[in-house]
Coordinates of C-alpha atoms in Angstrom, one line a residue:
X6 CA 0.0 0.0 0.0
X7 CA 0.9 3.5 -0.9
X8 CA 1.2 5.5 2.7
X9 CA 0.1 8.9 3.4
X10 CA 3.2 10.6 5.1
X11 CA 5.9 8.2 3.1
X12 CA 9.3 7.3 4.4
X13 CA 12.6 7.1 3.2
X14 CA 13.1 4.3 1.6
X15 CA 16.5 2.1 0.5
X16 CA 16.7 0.3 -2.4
X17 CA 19.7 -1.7 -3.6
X18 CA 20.1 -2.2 -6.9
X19 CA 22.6 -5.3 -8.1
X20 CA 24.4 -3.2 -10.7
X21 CA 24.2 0.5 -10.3
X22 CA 25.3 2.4 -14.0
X23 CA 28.4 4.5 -13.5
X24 CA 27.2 8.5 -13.2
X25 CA 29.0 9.2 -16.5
X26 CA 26.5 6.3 -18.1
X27 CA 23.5 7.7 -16.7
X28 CA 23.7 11.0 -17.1
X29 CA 24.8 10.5 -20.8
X30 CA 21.3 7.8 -21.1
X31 CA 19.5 10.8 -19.8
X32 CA 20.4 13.4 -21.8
X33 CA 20.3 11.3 -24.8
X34 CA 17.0 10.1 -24.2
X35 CA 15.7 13.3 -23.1
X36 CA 14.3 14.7 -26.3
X37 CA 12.4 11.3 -26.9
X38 CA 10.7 11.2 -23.6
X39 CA 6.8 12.3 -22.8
X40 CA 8.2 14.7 -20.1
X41 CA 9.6 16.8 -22.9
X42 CA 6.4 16.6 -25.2
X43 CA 3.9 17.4 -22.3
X44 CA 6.5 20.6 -21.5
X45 CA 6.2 21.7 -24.9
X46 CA 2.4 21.5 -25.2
X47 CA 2.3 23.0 -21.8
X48 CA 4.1 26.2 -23.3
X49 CA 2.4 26.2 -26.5
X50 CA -0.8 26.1 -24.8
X51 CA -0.4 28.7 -22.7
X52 CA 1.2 30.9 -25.0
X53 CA -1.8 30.7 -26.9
X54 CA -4.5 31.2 -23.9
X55 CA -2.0 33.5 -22.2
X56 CA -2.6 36.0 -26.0
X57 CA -6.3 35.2 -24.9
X58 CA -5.6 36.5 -21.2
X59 CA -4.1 39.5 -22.4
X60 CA -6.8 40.5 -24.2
X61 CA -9.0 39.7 -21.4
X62 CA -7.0 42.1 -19.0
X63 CA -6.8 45.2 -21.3
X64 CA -10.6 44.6 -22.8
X65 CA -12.3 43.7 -19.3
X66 CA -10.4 46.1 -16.9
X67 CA -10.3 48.8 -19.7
X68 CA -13.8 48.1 -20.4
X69 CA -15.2 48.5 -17.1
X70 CA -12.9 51.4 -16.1
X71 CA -14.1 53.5 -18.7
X72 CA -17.7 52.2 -17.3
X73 CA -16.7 53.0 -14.2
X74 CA -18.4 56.3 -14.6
X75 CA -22.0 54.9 -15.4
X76 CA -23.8 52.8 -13.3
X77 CA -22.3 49.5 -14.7
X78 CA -18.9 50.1 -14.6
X79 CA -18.4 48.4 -10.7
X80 CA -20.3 45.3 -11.8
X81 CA -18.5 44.8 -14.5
X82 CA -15.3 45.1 -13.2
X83 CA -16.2 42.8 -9.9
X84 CA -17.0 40.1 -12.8
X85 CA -14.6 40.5 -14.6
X86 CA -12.0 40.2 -11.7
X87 CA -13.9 36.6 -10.3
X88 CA -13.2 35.9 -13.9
X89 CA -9.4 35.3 -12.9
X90 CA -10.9 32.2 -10.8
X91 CA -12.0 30.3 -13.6
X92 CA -8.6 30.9 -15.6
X93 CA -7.1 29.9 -12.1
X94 CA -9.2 26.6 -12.8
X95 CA -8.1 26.4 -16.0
X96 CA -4.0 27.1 -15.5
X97 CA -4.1 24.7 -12.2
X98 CA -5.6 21.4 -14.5
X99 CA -2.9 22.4 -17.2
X100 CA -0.4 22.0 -14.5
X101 CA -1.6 19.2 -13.4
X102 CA -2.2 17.4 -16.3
X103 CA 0.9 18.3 -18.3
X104 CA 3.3 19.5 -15.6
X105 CA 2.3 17.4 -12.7
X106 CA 2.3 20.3 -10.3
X107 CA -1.2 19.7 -8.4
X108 CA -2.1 22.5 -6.0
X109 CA -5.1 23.1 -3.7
X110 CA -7.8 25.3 -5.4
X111 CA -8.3 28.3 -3.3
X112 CA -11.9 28.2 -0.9
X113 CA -15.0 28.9 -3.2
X114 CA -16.4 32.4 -3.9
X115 CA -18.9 33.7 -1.2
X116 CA -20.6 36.6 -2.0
X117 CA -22.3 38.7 1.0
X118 CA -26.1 39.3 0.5
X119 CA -27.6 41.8 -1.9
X120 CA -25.5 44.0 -4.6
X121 CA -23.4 46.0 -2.4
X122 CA -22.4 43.0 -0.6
X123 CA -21.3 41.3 -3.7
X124 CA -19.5 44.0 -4.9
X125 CA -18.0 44.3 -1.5
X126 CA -17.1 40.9 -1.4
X127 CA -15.5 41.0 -5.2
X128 CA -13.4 43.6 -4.6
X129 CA -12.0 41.9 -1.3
X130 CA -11.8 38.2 -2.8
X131 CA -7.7 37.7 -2.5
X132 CA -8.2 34.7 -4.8
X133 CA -9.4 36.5 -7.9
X134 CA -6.9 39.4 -7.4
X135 CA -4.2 36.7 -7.0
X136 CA -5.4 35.2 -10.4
X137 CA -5.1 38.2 -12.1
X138 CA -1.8 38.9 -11.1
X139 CA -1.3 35.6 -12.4
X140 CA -2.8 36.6 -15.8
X141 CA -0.8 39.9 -15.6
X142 CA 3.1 37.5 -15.2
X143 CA 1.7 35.8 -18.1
X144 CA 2.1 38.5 -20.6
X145 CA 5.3 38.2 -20.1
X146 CA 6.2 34.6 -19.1
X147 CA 3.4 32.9 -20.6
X148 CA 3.7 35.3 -24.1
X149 CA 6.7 37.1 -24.2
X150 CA 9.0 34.1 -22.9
X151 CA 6.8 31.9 -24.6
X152 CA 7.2 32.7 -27.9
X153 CA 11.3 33.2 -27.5
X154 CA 11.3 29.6 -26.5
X155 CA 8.6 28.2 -29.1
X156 CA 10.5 30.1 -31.6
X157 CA 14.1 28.5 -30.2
X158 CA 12.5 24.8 -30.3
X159 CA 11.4 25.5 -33.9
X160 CA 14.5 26.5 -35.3
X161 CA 16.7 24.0 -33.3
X162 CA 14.3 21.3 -35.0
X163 CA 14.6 22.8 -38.4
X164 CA 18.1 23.0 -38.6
X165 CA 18.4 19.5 -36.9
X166 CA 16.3 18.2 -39.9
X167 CA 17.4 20.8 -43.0
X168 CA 19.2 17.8 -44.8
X169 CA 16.0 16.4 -45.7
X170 CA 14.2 19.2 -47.5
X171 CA 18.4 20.6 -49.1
X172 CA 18.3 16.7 -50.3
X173 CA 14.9 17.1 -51.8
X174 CA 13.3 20.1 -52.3
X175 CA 17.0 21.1 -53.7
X176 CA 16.5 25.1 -53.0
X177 CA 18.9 27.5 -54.4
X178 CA 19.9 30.7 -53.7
X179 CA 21.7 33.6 -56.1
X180 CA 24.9 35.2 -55.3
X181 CA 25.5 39.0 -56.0
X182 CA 27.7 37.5 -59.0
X183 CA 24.7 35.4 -60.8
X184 CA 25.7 32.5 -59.3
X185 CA 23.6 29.8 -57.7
X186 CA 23.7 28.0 -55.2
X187 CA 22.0 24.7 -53.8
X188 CA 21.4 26.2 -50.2
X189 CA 18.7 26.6 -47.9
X190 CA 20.9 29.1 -45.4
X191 CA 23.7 31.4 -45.4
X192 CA 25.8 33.1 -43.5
X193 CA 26.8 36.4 -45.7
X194 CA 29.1 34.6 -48.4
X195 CA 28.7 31.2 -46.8
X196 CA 26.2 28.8 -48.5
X197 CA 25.3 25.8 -47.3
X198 CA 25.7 24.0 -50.4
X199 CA 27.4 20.8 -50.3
X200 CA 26.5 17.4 -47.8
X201 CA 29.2 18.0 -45.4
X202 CA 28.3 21.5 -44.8
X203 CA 24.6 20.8 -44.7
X204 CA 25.4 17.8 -42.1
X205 CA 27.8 20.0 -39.6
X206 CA 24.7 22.7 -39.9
X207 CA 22.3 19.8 -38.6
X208 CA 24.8 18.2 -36.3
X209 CA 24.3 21.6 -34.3
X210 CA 20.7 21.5 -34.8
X211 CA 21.1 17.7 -33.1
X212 CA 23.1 19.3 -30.4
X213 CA 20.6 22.0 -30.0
X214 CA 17.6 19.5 -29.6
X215 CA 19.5 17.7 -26.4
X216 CA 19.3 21.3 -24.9
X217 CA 15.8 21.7 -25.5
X218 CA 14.1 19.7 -22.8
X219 CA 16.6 21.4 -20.1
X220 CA 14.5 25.1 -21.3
X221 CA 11.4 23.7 -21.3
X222 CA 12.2 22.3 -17.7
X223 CA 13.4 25.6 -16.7
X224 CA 10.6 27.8 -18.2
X225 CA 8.0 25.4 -16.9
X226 CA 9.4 25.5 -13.3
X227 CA 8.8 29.0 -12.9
X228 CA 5.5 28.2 -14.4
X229 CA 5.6 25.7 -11.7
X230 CA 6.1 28.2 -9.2
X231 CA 4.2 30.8 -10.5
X232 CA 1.0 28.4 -10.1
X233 CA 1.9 27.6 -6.5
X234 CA 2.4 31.1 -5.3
X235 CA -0.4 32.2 -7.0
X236 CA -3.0 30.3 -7.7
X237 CA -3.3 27.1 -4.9
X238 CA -5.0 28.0 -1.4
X239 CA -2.8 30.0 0.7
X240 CA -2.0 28.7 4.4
X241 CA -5.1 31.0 6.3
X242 CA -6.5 29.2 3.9
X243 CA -5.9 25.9 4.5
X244 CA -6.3 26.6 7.8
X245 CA -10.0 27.7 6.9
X246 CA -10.9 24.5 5.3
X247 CA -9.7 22.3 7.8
X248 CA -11.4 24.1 10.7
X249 CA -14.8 24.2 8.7
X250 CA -14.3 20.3 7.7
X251 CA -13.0 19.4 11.3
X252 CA -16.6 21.7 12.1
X253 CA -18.4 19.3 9.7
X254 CA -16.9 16.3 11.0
X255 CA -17.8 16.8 14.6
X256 CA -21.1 17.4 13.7
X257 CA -21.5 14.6 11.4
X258 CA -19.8 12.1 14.2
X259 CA -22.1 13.5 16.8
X260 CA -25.2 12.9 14.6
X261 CA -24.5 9.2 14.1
X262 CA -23.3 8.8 17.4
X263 CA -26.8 10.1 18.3
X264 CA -28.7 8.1 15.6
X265 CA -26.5 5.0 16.5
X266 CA -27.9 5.0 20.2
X267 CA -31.3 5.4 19.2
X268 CA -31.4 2.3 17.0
X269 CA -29.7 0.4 20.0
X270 CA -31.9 1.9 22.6
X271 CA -35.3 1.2 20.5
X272 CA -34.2 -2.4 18.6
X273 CA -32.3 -3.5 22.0
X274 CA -33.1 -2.0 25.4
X275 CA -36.2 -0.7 24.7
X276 CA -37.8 -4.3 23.4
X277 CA -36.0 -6.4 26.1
X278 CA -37.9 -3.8 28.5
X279 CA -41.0 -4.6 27.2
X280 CA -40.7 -7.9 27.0
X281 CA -39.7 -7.9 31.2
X282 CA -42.6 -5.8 32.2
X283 CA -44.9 -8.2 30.3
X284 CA -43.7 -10.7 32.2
X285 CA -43.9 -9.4 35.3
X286 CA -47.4 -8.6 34.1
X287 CA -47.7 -12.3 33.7
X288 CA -46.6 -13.4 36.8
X289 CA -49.3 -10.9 38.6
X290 CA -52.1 -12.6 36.6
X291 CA -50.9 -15.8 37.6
X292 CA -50.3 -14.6 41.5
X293 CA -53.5 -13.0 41.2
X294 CA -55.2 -16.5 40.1
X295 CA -52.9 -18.5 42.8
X296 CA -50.9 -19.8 40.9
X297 CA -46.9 -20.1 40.7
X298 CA -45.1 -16.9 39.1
X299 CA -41.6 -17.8 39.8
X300 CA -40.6 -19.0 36.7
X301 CA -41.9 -15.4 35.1
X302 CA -40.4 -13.6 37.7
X303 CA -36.9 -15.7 37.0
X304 CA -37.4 -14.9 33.5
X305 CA -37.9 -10.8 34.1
X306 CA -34.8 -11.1 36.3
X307 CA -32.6 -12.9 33.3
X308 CA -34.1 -9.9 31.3
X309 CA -33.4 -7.3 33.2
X310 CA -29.7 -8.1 33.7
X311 CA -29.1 -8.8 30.1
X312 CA -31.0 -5.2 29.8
X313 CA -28.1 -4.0 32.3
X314 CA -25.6 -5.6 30.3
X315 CA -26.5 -3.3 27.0
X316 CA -27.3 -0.4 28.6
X317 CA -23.1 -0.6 30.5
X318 CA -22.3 -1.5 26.4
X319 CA -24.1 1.7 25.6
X320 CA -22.6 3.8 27.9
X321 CA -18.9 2.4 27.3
X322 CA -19.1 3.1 23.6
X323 CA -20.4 6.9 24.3
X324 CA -17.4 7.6 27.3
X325 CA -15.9 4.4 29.0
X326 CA -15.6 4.1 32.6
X327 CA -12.3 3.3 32.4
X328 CA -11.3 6.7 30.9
X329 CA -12.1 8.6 34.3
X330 CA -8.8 6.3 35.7
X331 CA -6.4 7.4 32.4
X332 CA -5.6 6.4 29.3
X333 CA -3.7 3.5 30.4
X334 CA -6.2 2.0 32.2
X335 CA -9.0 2.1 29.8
X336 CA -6.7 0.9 26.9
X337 CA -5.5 -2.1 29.3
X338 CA -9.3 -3.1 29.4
X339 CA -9.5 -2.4 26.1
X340 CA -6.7 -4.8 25.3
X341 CA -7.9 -7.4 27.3
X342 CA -11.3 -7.9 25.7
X343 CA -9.7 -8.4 22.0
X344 CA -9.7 -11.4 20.5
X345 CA -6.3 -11.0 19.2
X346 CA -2.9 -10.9 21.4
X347 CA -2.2 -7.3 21.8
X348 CA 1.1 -5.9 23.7
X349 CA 0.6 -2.5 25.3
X350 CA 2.8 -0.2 25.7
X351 CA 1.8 3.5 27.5
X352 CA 4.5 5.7 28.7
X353 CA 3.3 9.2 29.0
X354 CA 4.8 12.3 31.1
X355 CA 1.5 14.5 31.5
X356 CA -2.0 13.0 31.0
X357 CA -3.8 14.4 28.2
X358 CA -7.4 15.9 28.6
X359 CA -10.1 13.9 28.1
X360 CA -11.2 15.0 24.7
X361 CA -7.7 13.2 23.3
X362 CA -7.8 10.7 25.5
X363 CA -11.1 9.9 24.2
X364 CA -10.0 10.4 20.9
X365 CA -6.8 8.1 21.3
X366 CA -9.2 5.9 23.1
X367 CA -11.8 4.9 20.0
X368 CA -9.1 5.1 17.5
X369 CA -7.2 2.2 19.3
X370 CA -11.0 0.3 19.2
X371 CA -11.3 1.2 15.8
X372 CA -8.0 0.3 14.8
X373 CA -7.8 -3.1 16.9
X374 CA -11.6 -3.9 15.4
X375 CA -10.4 -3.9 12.0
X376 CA -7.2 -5.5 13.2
X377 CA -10.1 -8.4 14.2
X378 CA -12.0 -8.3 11.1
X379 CA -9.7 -7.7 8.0
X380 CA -6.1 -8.3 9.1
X381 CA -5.8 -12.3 9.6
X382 CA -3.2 -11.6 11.9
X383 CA -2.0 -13.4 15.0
X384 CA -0.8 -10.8 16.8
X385 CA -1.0 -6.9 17.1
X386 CA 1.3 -3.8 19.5
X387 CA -0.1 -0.6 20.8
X388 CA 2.4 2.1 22.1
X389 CA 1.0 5.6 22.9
X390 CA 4.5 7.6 23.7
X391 CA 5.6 11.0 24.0
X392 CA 6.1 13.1 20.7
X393 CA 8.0 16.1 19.4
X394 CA 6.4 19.3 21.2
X395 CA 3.2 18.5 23.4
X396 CA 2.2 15.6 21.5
X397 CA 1.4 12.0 21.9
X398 CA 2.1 9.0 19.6
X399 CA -0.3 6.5 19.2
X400 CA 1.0 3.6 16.9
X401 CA -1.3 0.5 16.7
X402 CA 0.8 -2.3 14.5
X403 CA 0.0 -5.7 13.0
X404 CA 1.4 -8.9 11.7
X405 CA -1.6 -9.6 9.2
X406 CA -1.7 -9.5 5.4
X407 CA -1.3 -5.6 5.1
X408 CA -2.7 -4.2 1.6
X409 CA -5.2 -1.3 3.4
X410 CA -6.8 0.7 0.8
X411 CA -4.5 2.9 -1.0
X412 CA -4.5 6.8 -0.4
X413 CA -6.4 9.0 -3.3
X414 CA -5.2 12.6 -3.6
X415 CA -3.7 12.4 -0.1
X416 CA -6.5 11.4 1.0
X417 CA -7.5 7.4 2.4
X418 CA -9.6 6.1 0.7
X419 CA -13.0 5.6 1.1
X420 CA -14.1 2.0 3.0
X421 CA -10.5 1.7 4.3
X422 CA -12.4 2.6 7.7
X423 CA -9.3 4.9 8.1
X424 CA -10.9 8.4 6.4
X425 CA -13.1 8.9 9.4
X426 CA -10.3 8.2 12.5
X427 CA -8.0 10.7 10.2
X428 CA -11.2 13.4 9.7
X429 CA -11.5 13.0 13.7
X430 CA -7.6 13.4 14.2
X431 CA -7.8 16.4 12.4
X432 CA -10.6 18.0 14.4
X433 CA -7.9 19.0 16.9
X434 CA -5.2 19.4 14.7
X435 CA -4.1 15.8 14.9
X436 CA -2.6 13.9 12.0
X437 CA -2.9 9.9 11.3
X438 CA -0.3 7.9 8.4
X439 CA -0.7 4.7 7.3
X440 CA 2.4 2.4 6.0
X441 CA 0.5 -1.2 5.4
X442 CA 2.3 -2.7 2.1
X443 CA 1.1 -6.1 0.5
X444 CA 2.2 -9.2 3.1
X445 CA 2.3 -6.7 5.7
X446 CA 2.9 -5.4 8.6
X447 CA 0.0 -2.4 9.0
X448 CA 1.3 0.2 11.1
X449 CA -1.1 3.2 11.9
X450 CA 0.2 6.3 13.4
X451 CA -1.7 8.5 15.1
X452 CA -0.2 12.1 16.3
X453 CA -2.5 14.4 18.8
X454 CA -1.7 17.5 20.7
X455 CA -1.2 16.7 24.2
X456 CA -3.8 19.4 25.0
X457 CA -6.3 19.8 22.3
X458 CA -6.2 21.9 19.6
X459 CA -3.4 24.2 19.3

C-alpha cells in the first residue's frame, strides 16, 4: 500500500550504472521522452490562452474602467476580476495534467447578501486578485518568454532536420555574381551548399535538440512556481478549510453517534424492557389466580440483567468508565477484551485531557476492530508515547496481510475505515499515516496534541 506521510526508503540495486553512463542515457533520451512533449504543449498552450488572457486584461479592466463612470462600470469590473478564478481553474488542470504540479484550489467564492455585498465581497476576494496577477506574469512569461522559446524549439528542430528538405526540395539561392547556389541558409558569403556543410549545420541542430528539454524544464518551473504562489489556497486558507471540515466532521460524528444510540436503545433495550414488564405482568395474573409466578419472575430477572448488560455496552461506547482512571487504564481493558494478542505499551509524562484521551481511546477500538476483522493476523502492538512538542504517539501495528486501501489525492480512501479516524484526528489538529504494504505489517500512526487543539 501507498502510505500517506511516506518514508525514506533504500533500495539496492545489483548493478548501479556508473554516473557518467547515466547522465549520458539521460540526456540522450531526453528529447524522446513524454516529459519533454507534455513541457512543450504545456508552453504552447499557454502561449496561446495566455494571448487570450491579455486581451482579457486590457478589454475587461479597460472596459469596465471607462464604465466605471455609469452605473455598470463596478459590476462589470467585480465580474470580470472573479473571472481570474476560472482561468485559475483552467491554468491549475494544465499543471496538473501536463506539468504534474497539483495545488489546492483556493476556498470557493462567497458573496455577501444583496449588490453591495457582492460588490463588496469582489473587490476583497484575495483569490481572484491573486489570479489576475497571475494573468498579468503571463504577458510576459506565458507570451513574451513563450514565444522566444517556441520560436528556439522551432528553429533547433529545423536545422536539426534541414538535410531532408536541401536533399529534396533542392532550394537554391543567387549570389550578388549570378551564381547559384544549392542552399537553404547562409551566412553572408557562406552557403550551405554541399553534404558536409549541410550535415555539420544539422549536427548543431542535433546538439541544439538535447538542450531543448533542459529550457522547457526551466521555463515550466517558474510556471511551476508561479502556479503555486499564486494560484493554490494560501496557508489562512488551508487553515479555513480544515477548521470548517473538522466543524463538519464533529457534527456529522455526533449525529451518528446520536442516531446510533437510538437504534440500539429502541431495537435492544427498549424491546427487552417490554418484553420484562410483560412478564412481570404475567406473573401478577398468575399470582393474582394463585398460581406459581416464579418462573416469570426468574425470567424478568434474566431480562433485566441482560437489559443492564447493553445499557453498561451503551454507555462504554459513548465515554468508558475506564477513561475517568487514564488512558492507560482504559486501553488495558480495552486490550484485554480483543480477541487477538495485543502488547501495550503506554508511557506518557503529562496525562492528556479527556477530549484526546477519548480520541486516542476509539481510535485504538477502531483500529484493533479492524485488526479483528480484515487483518488475519495473529498478533497486534499498541504504544501511545511521548512526541516532538506536546504531542502524543499513538502507533497501533500488526502482523496480518497488510494491503489497506491505497491513499487518493492524499486522501484514504474511502471503505478503508481509516478516512473517518483521520477526519476526527484532524478535528484537533491531529494527524494519522498509514504504511501497510502487500504481506504486511500495518502500522497506523496516530499524532495528537497533548492538550487539544493548538
Amino acid at each position: 500500500m501507498t502510505e500517506t506521510h511516506a518514508e525514506p526508503t533504500l533500495v539496492l540495486a545489483p548493478q548501479a550504472p556508473e554516473p557518467e553512463e547515466h547522465v549520458l542515457r539521460t540526456v540522450l533520451l531526453a528529447p524522446v521522452r513524454a516529459r519533454f512533449w507534455k513541457e512543450l504543449v504545456y508552453v504552447l498552450t499557454v502561449f496561446v490562452i495566455g494571448c487570450l488572457a491579455v486581451a482579457y486584461l486590457f478589454l475587461g479592466f479597460g472596459g469596465g474602467l471607462y464604465l466605471a463612470i455609469t452605473v455598470i462600470g463596478l459590476p462589470v469590473l467585480a465580474v470580470v476580476l472573479l473571472g481570474g478564478r476560472v482561468w485559475g481553474r483552467i491554468y491549475r488542470a494544465l499543471a496538473k495534467d501536463l506539468l504534474g504540479v497539483a495545488v489546492a484550489p483556493p476556498p470557493p467564492f462567497a458573496p455577501a447578501p444583496g449588490l453591495l455585498g457582492f460588490l463588496k465581497s469582489a473587490f476583497t476576494d484575495r483569490a481572484s486578485w491573486r489570479a489576475a496577477l497571475f494573468l498579468l506574469a503571463q504577458a510576459v512569461l506565458g507570451v513574451a518568454v513563450g514565444y522566444l522559446v517556441l520560436v528556439t524549439v522551432a528553429m533547433t528542430m529545423f536545422i536539426a532536420l534541414s538535410p531532408i528538405p536541401w536533399g529534396l526540395i533542392h532550394p537554391t539561392n543567387v549570389d550578388e555574381n549570378g551564381v547559384e547556389h544549392q542552399s537553404m541558409v547562409q551566412f553572408g558569403d557562406f552557403y550551405l551548399d554541399s553534404w558536409p556543410k549541410v550535415l555539420g549545420f544539422a549536427l548543431i541542430g542535433l546538439l541544439g535538440c538535447l538542450a531543448l528539454p533542459w529550457l522547457l524544464r526551466g521555463v515550466c518551473w517558474v510556471h511551476g512556481l508561479l502556479t503555486i504562489a499564486l494560484l493554490s489556497a494560501t496557508a489562512r486558507d488551508r487553515v479555513v478549510t480544515e477548521l470548517r471540515e473538522s466543524r463538519l466532521t464533529a457534527v456529522e460524528d455526533s449525529a451518528a453517534t446520536l442516531r446510533r444510540l437510538e437504534r440500539d436503545l429502541h431495537d435492544g433495550t427498549q424491546a427487552r424492557l417490554v418484553t420484562i414488564a410483560m412478564a412481570l405482568g404475567r406473573a401478577e395474573e398468575r399470582l393474582a389466580e394463585g398460581g406459581d409466578p416464579s418462573d416469570l419472575i426468574a425470567d424478568a430477572r434474566a431480562g433485566s440483567k441482560e437489559a443492564l448488560t447493553e445499557l453498561r455496552e451503551l454507555v462504554r461506547g459513548i465515554h468508558p468508565p475506564a477513561l475517568e482512571l487514564g488512558l492507560e487504564p482504559a486501553l488495558e481493558t480495552l486490550t484485554a477484551r480483543c480477541s487477538v494478542p495485543v502488547e501495550l505499551r503506554v508511557h506518557l509524562p503529562g496525562r492528556p485531557t479527556p477530549a484526546i484521551e477519548a480520541i486516542a481511546y476509539f481510535s485504538v477500538a477502531e483500529l484493533l476492530t479492524n485488526v479483528v476483522r480484515h487483518a488475519r493476523a495473529t498478533g497486534a502492538w499498541v504504544s501511545v508515547l511521548p512526541g516532538e512538542g506536546q504531542t502524543i504517539v499513538v502507533t497501533v501495528r500488526d502482523n496480518g496481510i497488510g494491503g489497506v486501501s491505497t491513499p487518493v489525492d492524499g486522501a484514504l480512501g474511502a471503505g478503508s475505515g481509516l478516512s473517518g479516524l483521520a477526519a476526527r484526528a484532524r478535528t484537533v489538529d491531529g494527524t494519522l499515516s498509514v504504511r501497510s504494504p502487500a504481506g504486511g505489517p500495518t502500522v497506523v500512526t496516530i499524532v495528537l496534541p497533548l492538550a487539544g487543539s493548538r
